[in-house]
Amino acid sequence: MAGEPTAGQDPWFVTRKLRDGVWLVAEPWHVYCFLITGAERAVLVDTGTGIADISAPVRRVTGMPVLVVNSHAHDDHRGGNVFFDEVAAHPVAVERLARPVPADRVGAYLTVAAEQLAAYETALALDDRYFHLFTADNRPRPLPPGTAAAAAAPIGAGPAARPLADGEVIDLGGRTLRVLHSPGHSPDSLCLLDERDGLLFVGDTLITGDFWAHTDDTDLEAFVTSLRRLDGELAGQVSRVMPAHTRSCEAGPHLLRDAADAIEAVHTGRSTGEPGLDLYGRPVLRHRFAEFNILRPVA
């Protein structure tokens, strides 16, 4: 039944069936990964932070061969590649994925995760009393044993990734996923369209929280172009978009147009940001919109 967790839940991941053949594999409040199965094989969209072995919950769902498709090569989307045999990604991501995640970046992320967990204890008390916003999908969990030692080591690169062409179709047996390059958040971003159910797996191309658009990887003009293309080319084909972060793992397809309009407004100077901080405490300008925010660097 959709919405039910799988048997044998572990202390780090949440695994939940969303629809027939589609599972959420979440590291709550860190990243949403998605497992899509056909009759012959499966695709795992992103492998998360690498804090724990994501292949364990995946194998509890399916024993079929699993192809990892990275939505892009940022650390929190490829950390678990090392636990799988087959990886594919945008051509620009291939070289990036061949390099390990350096120990200093692993340590910095785990430091923030620990700070987040400490702050969460206060937030949970307030949420339980007043707001009721946290769900099983996004309630942060204690870091696994051995995390402190892991902070001093790099995360391995995993198997060599093969490049995915724009428009390429991945056949899972009775279910196909269409590859759509979507540079903007990063030059190596891509989306996957489940052509059977109209689910668009978007990685960080869409977010229901803070769009990270303040790093050197981001190109706002390309971002707008990609979102306009997806909104136009896929009109009537998308039932839900499946983002990788923050409030919810699902959103309506209207987010494609809304995000394109908002990013264009930021890019052309029609939006004014307010000073704030990103996850790592770095100064940003936060542009607020109805369902999300867009972070930009401070000039």
Coordinates of C-alpha atoms in Angstrom, one line a residue:
M1 CA 0.0 0.0 0.0
A2 CA 1.4 3.4 -0.9
G3 CA 2.7 5.4 2.0
E4 CA 3.6 2.4 4.1
P5 CA 7.2 1.9 5.3
T6 CA 9.0 -1.2 4.3
A7 CA 9.7 -3.9 6.8
G8 CA 13.1 -3.8 8.6
Q9 CA 13.5 0.0 8.7
D10 CA 17.0 1.0 9.8
P11 CA 17.8 3.9 12.1
W12 CA 19.1 6.2 9.4
F13 CA 17.0 5.7 6.2
V14 CA 13.2 6.0 5.7
T15 CA 12.0 3.8 2.9
R16 CA 8.4 4.3 1.9
K17 CA 6.4 3.1 -1.1
L18 CA 5.0 6.1 -3.0
R19 CA 3.3 4.2 -5.9
D20 CA 3.5 0.9 -7.6
G21 CA 7.2 0.5 -8.4
V22 CA 8.3 3.8 -6.8
W23 CA 9.9 4.1 -3.4
L24 CA 11.3 7.0 -1.4
V25 CA 14.6 6.2 0.2
A26 CA 15.2 9.2 2.4
E27 CA 18.0 10.4 4.7
P28 CA 15.5 12.6 6.6
W29 CA 16.2 16.3 6.3
H30 CA 19.3 15.6 4.2
V31 CA 18.2 14.2 0.9
Y32 CA 15.4 12.3 -0.8
C33 CA 16.5 9.5 -3.2
F34 CA 14.1 7.5 -5.3
L35 CA 14.0 3.8 -6.3
I36 CA 12.0 3.0 -9.5
T37 CA 11.5 -0.6 -10.5
G38 CA 10.4 -2.3 -13.7
A39 CA 10.0 -5.9 -14.6
E40 CA 13.7 -6.4 -15.3
R41 CA 15.8 -3.9 -13.4
A42 CA 15.7 -0.8 -11.2
V43 CA 17.0 2.8 -11.1
L44 CA 18.1 4.6 -8.0
V45 CA 18.0 8.3 -8.5
D46 CA 20.9 9.6 -6.3
T47 CA 22.7 7.8 -3.5
G48 CA 22.7 10.4 -0.8
T49 CA 25.4 11.6 1.6
G50 CA 27.3 8.3 2.1
I51 CA 26.8 8.6 5.8
A52 CA 25.4 5.1 5.8
D53 CA 25.1 2.3 3.2
I54 CA 22.1 3.1 1.1
S55 CA 22.3 -0.3 -0.7
A56 CA 20.8 -2.0 2.4
P57 CA 17.4 -0.4 2.2
V58 CA 17.4 -0.7 -1.6
R59 CA 18.1 -4.4 -1.3
R60 CA 15.2 -4.9 1.1
V61 CA 13.0 -3.6 -1.7
T62 CA 14.4 -5.4 -4.7
G63 CA 16.9 -8.0 -5.7
M64 CA 17.0 -6.8 -9.3
P65 CA 20.0 -5.2 -10.9
V66 CA 20.2 -1.5 -9.9
L67 CA 21.5 1.3 -12.1
V68 CA 22.4 4.5 -10.1
V69 CA 21.5 7.7 -11.9
N70 CA 23.0 10.8 -10.3
S71 CA 20.9 13.9 -10.8
H72 CA 24.2 15.8 -10.5
A73 CA 27.6 15.3 -8.9
H74 CA 27.2 17.3 -5.7
D75 CA 28.4 15.5 -2.6
D76 CA 25.0 14.8 -1.0
H77 CA 23.8 13.1 -4.2
R78 CA 26.6 10.7 -4.9
G79 CA 28.0 9.7 -1.5
G80 CA 26.6 6.2 -1.8
N81 CA 27.8 5.4 -5.3
V82 CA 30.5 3.3 -3.9
F83 CA 27.9 0.7 -2.7
F84 CA 26.7 -0.1 -6.3
D85 CA 28.2 -1.6 -9.5
E86 CA 26.6 0.6 -12.2
V87 CA 26.4 4.4 -12.3
A88 CA 25.2 6.8 -15.0
A89 CA 25.0 10.6 -15.1
H90 CA 25.1 13.7 -17.2
P91 CA 28.3 13.8 -19.4
V92 CA 29.7 16.7 -17.4
A93 CA 29.3 14.8 -14.2
V94 CA 31.4 11.8 -15.3
E95 CA 34.7 13.4 -14.6
R96 CA 33.5 14.9 -11.3
L97 CA 32.1 11.5 -10.1
A98 CA 35.5 9.9 -10.8
R99 CA 37.0 11.9 -7.9
P100 CA 36.5 11.0 -4.2
V101 CA 34.7 13.5 -1.9
P102 CA 37.6 15.1 0.0
A103 CA 37.8 14.5 3.8
D104 CA 37.5 18.2 4.6
R105 CA 34.1 18.4 2.8
V106 CA 32.9 15.2 4.5
G107 CA 33.9 16.6 7.9
A108 CA 32.3 20.0 7.2
Y109 CA 29.0 18.4 6.3
L110 CA 29.0 16.1 9.3
T111 CA 29.7 19.1 11.6
V112 CA 26.7 20.9 10.2
A113 CA 24.6 17.7 10.5
A114 CA 25.5 17.5 14.2
E115 CA 24.6 21.1 14.7
Q116 CA 21.4 20.6 12.9
L117 CA 20.5 17.7 15.1
A118 CA 21.1 19.7 18.3
A119 CA 19.0 22.5 17.1
Y120 CA 16.3 20.0 16.0
E121 CA 15.6 19.0 19.7
T122 CA 14.4 22.6 20.3
A123 CA 12.5 22.7 17.0
L124 CA 10.8 19.4 17.7
A125 CA 9.4 20.6 21.0
L126 CA 8.0 23.7 19.3
D127 CA 6.7 21.7 16.4
D128 CA 4.9 19.2 18.6
R129 CA 3.2 22.0 20.5
Y130 CA 2.4 24.5 17.8
F131 CA 3.2 23.7 14.2
H132 CA 3.0 19.9 13.4
L133 CA 5.2 20.3 10.3
F134 CA 7.7 17.5 10.8
T135 CA 6.9 14.1 9.3
A136 CA 8.7 10.7 9.3
D137 CA 10.3 11.8 5.9
N138 CA 11.9 14.9 7.3
R139 CA 12.6 14.4 11.0
P140 CA 16.4 14.4 11.5
R141 CA 17.8 11.2 13.0
P142 CA 20.8 10.6 15.2
L143 CA 24.0 10.2 13.2
P144 CA 25.0 6.5 12.9
P145 CA 27.8 5.0 15.1
G146 CA 31.2 5.6 13.6
T147 CA 30.3 8.9 12.1
A148 CA 33.1 10.8 13.9
A149 CA 35.7 8.5 12.4
A150 CA 34.1 8.9 9.0
A151 CA 34.5 12.6 9.2
A152 CA 38.3 12.2 8.9
A153 CA 38.2 10.2 5.7
P154 CA 37.2 10.8 2.1
I155 CA 34.2 9.1 0.5
G156 CA 35.2 6.9 -2.4
A157 CA 34.3 7.7 -6.0
G158 CA 32.5 4.4 -6.8
P159 CA 32.4 2.8 -10.2
A160 CA 33.1 4.9 -13.3
A161 CA 29.9 6.6 -14.5
R162 CA 28.7 6.2 -18.1
P163 CA 27.3 9.4 -19.8
L164 CA 23.6 9.8 -20.4
A165 CA 22.5 11.7 -23.5
D166 CA 19.7 14.2 -23.4
G167 CA 16.5 12.3 -24.6
E168 CA 18.0 8.9 -23.9
V169 CA 15.4 6.3 -22.6
I170 CA 16.2 3.9 -19.9
D171 CA 14.1 0.7 -20.2
L172 CA 13.4 -1.0 -16.9
G173 CA 11.0 -3.6 -18.4
G174 CA 7.4 -2.3 -18.6
R175 CA 8.6 1.1 -17.4
T176 CA 10.7 3.7 -19.2
L177 CA 12.6 6.8 -17.8
R178 CA 13.5 9.6 -20.2
V179 CA 16.7 11.6 -19.6
L180 CA 16.4 15.4 -19.7
H181 CA 19.5 17.5 -19.3
S182 CA 18.6 20.5 -17.0
P183 CA 21.8 22.6 -16.4
G184 CA 21.3 25.6 -14.1
H185 CA 21.7 24.6 -10.4
S186 CA 24.9 22.9 -11.7
P187 CA 26.2 22.3 -15.3
D188 CA 25.7 18.6 -14.9
S189 CA 22.1 18.5 -13.7
L190 CA 19.5 16.2 -15.2
C191 CA 16.0 15.1 -14.6
L192 CA 14.3 11.7 -15.3
L193 CA 10.7 11.5 -16.5
D194 CA 8.8 8.3 -15.6
E195 CA 6.8 8.1 -18.8
R196 CA 4.2 5.7 -17.3
D197 CA 3.2 7.7 -14.2
G198 CA 4.3 11.2 -15.2
L199 CA 6.7 11.5 -12.3
L200 CA 9.5 13.9 -12.9
F201 CA 12.6 13.2 -10.7
V202 CA 14.3 16.6 -10.6
G203 CA 17.2 16.4 -8.1
D204 CA 18.0 20.0 -7.2
T205 CA 16.5 21.5 -10.4
L206 CA 13.4 22.1 -8.2
I207 CA 13.2 22.6 -4.5
T208 CA 10.5 23.2 -1.9
G209 CA 12.8 25.1 0.4
D210 CA 16.0 27.0 -0.4
F211 CA 17.3 26.9 -4.0
W212 CA 21.1 26.8 -3.7
A213 CA 21.9 29.4 -6.4
H214 CA 24.8 31.1 -4.7
T215 CA 27.7 28.7 -5.6
D216 CA 30.1 28.9 -8.5
D217 CA 28.2 26.0 -10.2
T218 CA 25.0 27.9 -10.7
D219 CA 24.1 29.7 -13.9
L220 CA 20.8 31.5 -13.6
E221 CA 20.3 32.1 -17.3
A222 CA 20.8 28.3 -18.0
F223 CA 18.5 27.6 -15.0
V224 CA 15.6 29.6 -16.5
T225 CA 16.2 28.1 -19.9
S226 CA 16.1 24.5 -18.5
L227 CA 12.9 25.1 -16.5
R228 CA 11.1 26.8 -19.4
R229 CA 12.1 23.9 -21.6
L230 CA 10.8 21.3 -19.1
D231 CA 7.6 23.3 -18.6
G232 CA 6.9 23.6 -22.3
E233 CA 8.2 20.3 -23.6
L234 CA 6.5 18.2 -20.9
A235 CA 3.2 20.1 -20.8
G236 CA 0.5 17.7 -19.8
Q237 CA 3.0 14.8 -19.2
V238 CA 4.0 15.6 -15.6
S239 CA 1.7 14.6 -12.8
R240 CA 4.1 15.3 -9.9
V241 CA 7.7 16.6 -9.6
M242 CA 9.9 14.8 -7.1
P243 CA 12.5 17.1 -5.5
A244 CA 15.5 15.9 -3.6
H245 CA 15.3 18.2 -0.5
T246 CA 13.5 19.9 2.3
R247 CA 9.7 20.0 3.0
S248 CA 8.3 17.3 0.8
C249 CA 9.4 14.7 -1.7
E250 CA 6.5 15.6 -4.0
A251 CA 5.1 18.8 -5.5
G252 CA 2.8 19.9 -8.3
P253 CA 4.1 20.5 -11.9
H254 CA 3.2 24.2 -11.5
L255 CA 6.5 24.5 -9.7
L256 CA 8.3 24.3 -13.0
R257 CA 6.8 27.6 -14.2
D258 CA 6.8 29.2 -10.8
A259 CA 10.5 28.5 -10.3
A260 CA 11.4 29.7 -13.8
D261 CA 9.5 33.0 -13.2
A262 CA 11.2 33.5 -9.8
I263 CA 14.7 32.7 -11.0
E264 CA 14.2 35.0 -13.9
A265 CA 13.0 37.8 -11.6
V266 CA 16.2 37.3 -9.5
H267 CA 18.4 37.2 -12.6
T268 CA 17.0 40.4 -14.0
G269 CA 17.0 42.3 -10.8
R270 CA 13.2 42.4 -10.3
S271 CA 13.5 40.6 -6.9
T272 CA 15.2 42.0 -3.8
G273 CA 16.9 39.6 -1.5
E274 CA 17.2 39.9 2.3
P275 CA 20.5 39.1 4.2
G276 CA 20.7 35.6 5.6
L277 CA 22.9 32.6 6.1
D278 CA 23.1 29.3 4.2
L279 CA 23.4 25.9 5.9
Y280 CA 27.1 26.4 6.5
G281 CA 26.7 29.8 8.0
R282 CA 27.9 31.7 4.9
P283 CA 26.2 35.1 4.2
V284 CA 23.7 35.0 1.4
L285 CA 20.8 37.1 0.0
R286 CA 17.6 35.1 0.4
H287 CA 14.9 35.9 -2.2
R288 CA 11.5 34.7 -0.8
F289 CA 8.7 33.3 -2.9
A290 CA 5.5 31.5 -2.1
E291 CA 6.8 27.9 -2.0
F292 CA 10.5 28.3 -2.0
N293 CA 13.5 30.7 -1.5
I294 CA 16.4 31.4 -3.8
L295 CA 19.8 32.0 -2.3
R296 CA 22.3 34.3 -4.0
P297 CA 25.8 35.4 -3.1
V298 CA 26.4 38.7 -1.3
A299 CA 28.1 41.0 -3.8

